[in-house]
Amino acid sequence: QVQLQESGPGLVKPSQTLSLTCTVSGASISSGGNFWTWIRQHPGKGLEWLGYIYDSGSTFYNPSLKSRVTMSLDTSKNHFSLELSSVTAADTAVYYCARAPTGHCSTSSCYALDLWGQGTLVTVSS
Amino acid sequence: DFQMTQSPSSLSGFVGDRVTMTCQASQDINKYLNWYQQKPGKAPKLLIYGASTLETGAPSRFSGSGSGTQFTLTISGLQPEDIATYYCQQYDHLPPVFGPGTKVDIQ
């Protein structure tokens, strides 16, 4: 059974870099055909899509985050990571990692987040 | 900017009711739409993809329809365990944004 688990500091100071890791268990992250994705949810609010990194290492980030976000893959540790720089209180949120397998649908275009981590709350405060 | 809207923002029904919520895209997205269910304090779960395909393991009382810019999620026979917020997400355009959600309660 494949599972995702987020980990990282629960408290980050303003202007610093938020760093989170999503560990994949039960499958190899390099098995191919997956968009490894980060989403966040501000307290009491809706879902905000942050970006993905594909198996090849190619990335797409939400333009709203401009140049603050970086995602990476570490196949040796079977995890992928999120870095968000220059954080402010507005970055306080529950951060989720998720998987979107390209083969999930029968159509040529597919992006369905079929597996999610439980989420981790990150608070930005001095 | 590409936008997704959902209506109503909240709804309430009796157990056994048929309830319907809608999702509208600001541009044509064909059938590239997902629905997710998020129960309080939990991560979202995929319910429907491709506008109308039920995710494996999701209850058959959930159904999705629509194409283009207008989509519908229906719960045929509302159950207490359906109390949740439901989000649509388009994946025709990058970034694959979510709608603001519809919160469902039991009367």
CSV table of N, CA and C in Angstrom, one decimal, chain A residues 2-93:
chain,number,residue,atom,x,y,z
A,2,VAL,N,0.7,2.1,-1.0
A,2,VAL,CA,1.5,3.3,-1.2
A,2,VAL,C,1.0,4.3,-0.2
A,3,GLN,N,1.9,5.0,0.5
A,3,GLN,CA,1.6,6.1,1.4
A,3,GLN,C,2.5,7.2,1.2
A,4,LEU,N,2.0,8.4,1.5
A,4,LEU,CA,2.9,9.6,1.5
A,4,LEU,C,2.8,10.2,2.9
A,5,GLN,N,4.0,10.8,3.3
A,5,GLN,CA,4.1,11.3,4.6
A,5,GLN,C,4.9,12.6,4.6
A,6,GLU,N,4.3,13.7,5.0
A,6,GLU,CA,5.1,15.0,5.0
A,6,GLU,C,5.9,15.1,6.3
A,7,SER,N,7.0,15.8,6.2
A,7,SER,CA,7.8,16.0,7.4
A,7,SER,C,8.5,17.3,7.3
A,8,GLY,N,8.8,17.9,8.4
A,8,GLY,CA,9.6,19.2,8.4
A,8,GLY,C,9.2,20.0,9.6
A,9,PRO,N,9.9,21.2,9.8
A,9,PRO,CA,9.6,22.0,10.9
A,9,PRO,C,8.2,22.5,11.0
A,10,GLY,N,7.6,22.6,12.1
A,10,GLY,CA,6.2,23.1,12.3
A,10,GLY,C,6.2,24.6,12.5
A,11,LEU,N,7.4,25.2,12.8
A,11,LEU,CA,7.5,26.6,13.0
A,11,LEU,C,8.7,27.2,12.2
A,12,VAL,N,8.4,28.2,11.5
A,12,VAL,CA,9.5,28.8,10.7
A,12,VAL,C,9.4,30.3,11.0
A,13,LYS,N,10.6,31.0,11.1
A,13,LYS,CA,10.6,32.4,11.3
A,13,LYS,C,10.4,33.2,10.0
A,14,PRO,N,9.8,34.4,10.1
A,14,PRO,CA,9.6,35.2,8.9
A,14,PRO,C,10.9,35.5,8.3
A,15,SER,N,10.8,35.5,6.9
A,15,SER,CA,12.0,35.8,6.0
A,15,SER,C,12.8,34.5,5.8
A,16,GLN,N,12.6,33.5,6.6
A,16,GLN,CA,13.4,32.3,6.4
A,16,GLN,C,12.8,31.4,5.3
A,17,THR,N,13.4,30.2,5.1
A,17,THR,CA,13.0,29.3,4.1
A,17,THR,C,12.2,28.1,4.7
A,18,LEU,N,11.0,27.9,4.2
A,18,LEU,CA,10.3,26.7,4.7
A,18,LEU,C,10.7,25.5,3.9
A,19,SER,N,11.1,24.4,4.5
A,19,SER,CA,11.5,23.2,3.9
A,19,SER,C,10.7,22.0,4.3
A,20,LEU,N,10.1,21.3,3.4
A,20,LEU,CA,9.3,20.1,3.7
A,20,LEU,C,9.7,19.0,2.8
A,21,THR,N,9.6,17.8,3.4
A,21,THR,CA,9.8,16.6,2.6
A,21,THR,C,8.6,15.7,2.6
A,22,CYS,N,8.4,15.0,1.5
A,22,CYS,CA,7.3,14.0,1.4
A,22,CYS,C,7.9,12.7,1.1
A,23,THR,N,7.9,11.8,2.1
A,23,THR,CA,8.4,10.4,1.9
A,23,THR,C,7.4,9.5,1.3
A,24,VAL,N,7.8,8.8,0.3
A,24,VAL,CA,6.9,7.8,-0.4
A,24,VAL,C,7.3,6.4,0.1
A,25,SER,N,6.3,5.7,0.6
A,25,SER,CA,6.5,4.3,1.1
A,25,SER,C,5.6,3.4,0.3
A,26,GLY,N,6.1,2.2,0.1
A,26,GLY,CA,5.3,1.2,-0.6
A,26,GLY,C,5.5,1.2,-2.1
A,27,ALA,N,6.2,2.1,-2.7
A,27,ALA,CA,6.5,2.2,-4.1
A,27,ALA,C,7.7,3.0,-4.3
A,28,SER,N,8.4,2.9,-5.5
A,28,SER,CA,9.5,3.7,-5.8
A,28,SER,C,9.1,5.0,-6.4
A,29,ILE,N,9.7,6.0,-6.0
A,29,ILE,CA,9.4,7.4,-6.5
A,29,ILE,C,9.9,7.5,-8.0
A,30,SER,N,10.8,6.6,-8.4
A,30,SER,CA,11.3,6.6,-9.7
A,30,SER,C,10.6,5.6,-10.6
A,31,SER,N,9.5,5.1,-10.2
A,31,SER,CA,8.8,4.1,-11.0
A,31,SER,C,8.2,4.6,-12.3
A,32,GLY,N,8.1,6.0,-12.3
A,32,GLY,CA,7.7,6.6,-13.6
A,32,GLY,C,6.2,7.0,-13.7
A,33,GLY,N,6.0,8.1,-14.4
A,33,GLY,CA,4.6,8.4,-14.7
A,33,GLY,C,3.8,9.1,-13.6
A,34,ASN,N,4.5,9.8,-12.8
A,34,ASN,CA,3.8,10.5,-11.7
A,34,ASN,C,4.2,12.0,-11.6
A,35,PHE,N,3.1,12.8,-11.3
A,35,PHE,CA,3.3,14.2,-11.0
A,35,PHE,C,3.3,14.3,-9.5
A,36,TRP,N,4.5,14.6,-8.9
A,36,TRP,CA,4.5,14.7,-7.4
A,36,TRP,C,4.2,16.1,-7.1
A,37,THR,N,3.2,16.3,-6.3
A,37,THR,CA,2.5,17.6,-6.2
A,37,THR,C,2.5,18.1,-4.7
A,38,TRP,N,2.5,19.5,-4.6
A,38,TRP,CA,2.3,20.1,-3.3
A,38,TRP,C,1.1,21.0,-3.3
A,39,ILE,N,0.3,21.0,-2.3
A,39,ILE,CA,-0.9,21.8,-2.1
A,39,ILE,C,-0.9,22.3,-0.7
A,40,ARG,N,-1.4,23.5,-0.5
A,40,ARG,CA,-1.5,24.0,0.9
A,40,ARG,C,-2.9,24.5,1.1
A,41,GLN,N,-3.2,24.6,2.4
A,41,GLN,CA,-4.6,25.1,2.8
A,41,GLN,C,-4.4,26.0,4.0
A,42,HIS,N,-4.7,27.3,3.8
A,42,HIS,CA,-4.7,28.3,4.9
A,42,HIS,C,-5.8,27.9,5.9
A,43,PRO,N,-5.6,28.2,7.2
A,43,PRO,CA,-6.5,27.9,8.2
A,43,PRO,C,-8.0,28.3,7.8
A,44,GLY,N,-8.9,27.3,7.8
A,44,GLY,CA,-10.3,27.6,7.5
A,44,GLY,C,-10.6,28.0,6.0
A,45,LYS,N,-9.6,27.8,5.1
A,45,LYS,CA,-9.7,28.3,3.8
A,45,LYS,C,-9.7,27.1,2.8
A,46,GLY,N,-9.7,27.4,1.5
A,46,GLY,CA,-9.7,26.4,0.5
A,46,GLY,C,-8.3,25.9,0.1
A,47,LEU,N,-8.2,25.1,-0.9
A,47,LEU,CA,-7.0,24.4,-1.4
A,47,LEU,C,-6.3,25.3,-2.4
A,48,GLU,N,-5.0,25.5,-2.2
A,48,GLU,CA,-4.1,26.2,-3.1
A,48,GLU,C,-3.1,25.3,-3.7
A,49,TRP,N,-3.1,25.2,-5.0
A,49,TRP,CA,-2.1,24.3,-5.7
A,49,TRP,C,-0.8,25.0,-5.8
A,50,LEU,N,0.3,24.4,-5.3
A,50,LEU,CA,1.6,25.1,-5.3
A,50,LEU,C,2.5,24.7,-6.5
A,51,GLY,N,2.4,23.4,-6.9
A,51,GLY,CA,3.3,23.0,-8.0
A,51,GLY,C,3.5,21.5,-8.0
A,52,TYR,N,4.2,21.1,-9.1
A,52,TYR,CA,4.5,19.7,-9.1
A,52,TYR,C,5.9,19.5,-9.7
A,53,ILE,N,6.5,18.3,-9.4
A,53,ILE,CA,7.7,17.9,-10.1
A,53,ILE,C,7.4,16.5,-10.7
A,54,TYR,N,7.7,16.4,-12.0
A,54,TYR,CA,7.5,15.2,-12.7
A,54,TYR,C,8.7,14.2,-12.4
A,55,ASP,N,8.5,12.9,-12.8
A,55,ASP,CA,9.6,12.0,-12.6
A,55,ASP,C,10.9,12.4,-13.2
A,56,SER,N,10.7,13.1,-14.4
A,56,SER,CA,11.9,13.5,-15.1
A,56,SER,C,12.7,14.6,-14.4
A,57,GLY,N,12.0,15.2,-13.4
A,57,GLY,CA,12.6,16.4,-12.8
A,57,GLY,C,12.1,17.7,-13.3
A,58,SER,N,11.3,17.7,-14.3
A,58,SER,CA,10.7,18.9,-14.8
A,58,SER,C,9.6,19.4,-13.8
A,59,THR,N,9.5,20.7,-13.7
A,59,THR,CA,8.6,21.3,-12.7
A,59,THR,C,7.7,22.3,-13.3
A,60,PHE,N,6.6,22.5,-12.6
A,60,PHE,CA,5.7,23.7,-12.9
A,60,PHE,C,5.2,24.2,-11.6
A,61,TYR,N,5.4,25.5,-11.4
A,61,TYR,CA,5.0,26.2,-10.1
A,61,TYR,C,3.9,27.1,-10.3
A,62,ASN,N,3.1,27.3,-9.3
A,62,ASN,CA,2.0,28.3,-9.4
A,62,ASN,C,2.6,29.7,-9.5
A,63,PRO,N,2.3,30.4,-10.6
A,63,PRO,CA,2.8,31.7,-10.8
A,63,PRO,C,2.6,32.7,-9.6
A,64,SER,N,1.6,32.4,-8.8
A,64,SER,CA,1.3,33.3,-7.7
A,64,SER,C,2.5,33.3,-6.7
A,65,LEU,N,3.3,32.2,-6.7
A,65,LEU,CA,4.4,32.1,-5.7
A,65,LEU,C,5.6,32.7,-6.3
A,66,LYS,N,5.6,33.1,-7.6
A,66,LYS,CA,6.7,33.8,-8.3
A,66,LYS,C,7.9,32.9,-8.2
A,67,SER,N,9.0,33.5,-7.7
A,67,SER,CA,10.3,32.7,-7.7
A,67,SER,C,10.6,32.2,-6.3
A,68,ARG,N,9.7,32.1,-5.4
A,68,ARG,CA,9.9,31.7,-4.1
A,68,ARG,C,10.0,30.2,-3.9
A,69,VAL,N,9.4,29.4,-4.8
A,69,VAL,CA,9.3,28.0,-4.6
A,69,VAL,C,10.2,27.2,-5.4
A,70,THR,N,10.7,26.1,-4.8
A,70,THR,CA,11.6,25.1,-5.5
A,70,THR,C,11.2,23.7,-5.1
A,71,MET,N,11.0,22.8,-6.0
A,71,MET,CA,10.7,21.5,-5.7
A,71,MET,C,11.8,20.6,-6.3
A,72,SER,N,12.1,19.5,-5.6
A,72,SER,CA,13.1,18.6,-6.0
A,72,SER,C,12.8,17.1,-5.7
A,73,LEU,N,13.4,16.2,-6.3
A,73,LEU,CA,13.3,14.8,-6.1
A,73,LEU,C,14.6,14.2,-5.6
A,74,ASP,N,14.5,13.2,-4.7
A,74,ASP,CA,15.7,12.5,-4.2
A,74,ASP,C,15.3,11.0,-4.3
A,75,THR,N,15.7,10.4,-5.4
A,75,THR,CA,15.4,9.0,-5.6
A,75,THR,C,16.1,8.1,-4.7
A,76,SER,N,17.2,8.5,-4.2
A,76,SER,CA,18.0,7.6,-3.3
A,76,SER,C,17.3,7.5,-1.9
A,77,LYS,N,16.5,8.6,-1.6
A,77,LYS,CA,15.8,8.6,-0.3
A,77,LYS,C,14.3,8.3,-0.5
A,78,ASN,N,13.9,8.2,-1.8
A,78,ASN,CA,12.5,8.0,-2.1
A,78,ASN,C,11.6,9.1,-1.6
A,79,HIS,N,12.0,10.3,-1.7
A,79,HIS,CA,11.2,11.4,-1.3
A,79,HIS,C,11.3,12.6,-2.2
A,80,PHE,N,10.4,13.5,-2.1
A,80,PHE,CA,10.4,14.8,-2.9
A,80,PHE,C,10.2,15.9,-1.9
A,81,SER,N,10.7,17.1,-2.3
A,81,SER,CA,10.8,18.2,-1.3
A,81,SER,C,10.2,19.5,-1.9
A,82,LEU,N,9.9,20.3,-0.9
A,82,LEU,CA,9.4,21.7,-1.2
A,82,LEU,C,10.2,22.7,-0.4
A,83,GLU,N,10.7,23.7,-1.1
A,83,GLU,CA,11.3,24.8,-0.4
A,83,GLU,C,10.5,26.1,-0.8
A,84,LEU,N,10.2,26.9,0.2
A,84,LEU,CA,9.5,28.2,0.0
A,84,LEU,C,10.3,29.2,0.7
A,85,SER,N,10.8,30.2,0.0
A,85,SER,CA,11.7,31.1,0.6
A,85,SER,C,11.0,32.4,1.0
A,86,SER,N,11.7,33.2,1.8
A,86,SER,CA,11.2,34.5,2.2
A,86,SER,C,9.7,34.4,2.8
A,87,VAL,N,9.5,33.5,3.7
A,87,VAL,CA,8.1,33.3,4.1
A,87,VAL,C,7.6,34.5,5.0
A,88,THR,N,6.3,34.6,5.0
A,88,THR,CA,5.7,35.6,5.9
A,88,THR,C,4.5,34.8,6.6
A,89,ALA,N,3.8,35.6,7.4
A,89,ALA,CA,2.7,35.0,8.1
A,89,ALA,C,1.6,34.4,7.1
A,90,ALA,N,1.6,35.0,6.0
A,90,ALA,CA,0.6,34.6,4.9
A,90,ALA,C,0.9,33.2,4.4
A,91,ASP,N,2.1,32.6,4.7
A,91,ASP,CA,2.5,31.3,4.3
A,91,ASP,C,2.1,30.2,5.4
A,92,THR,N,1.5,30.7,6.5
A,92,THR,CA,1.0,29.7,7.5
A,92,THR,C,-0.1,28.9,7.0
A,93,ALA,N,0.0,27.6,7.0
A,93,ALA,CA,-1.0,26.8,6.3
A,93,ALA,C,-0.7,25.3,6.6
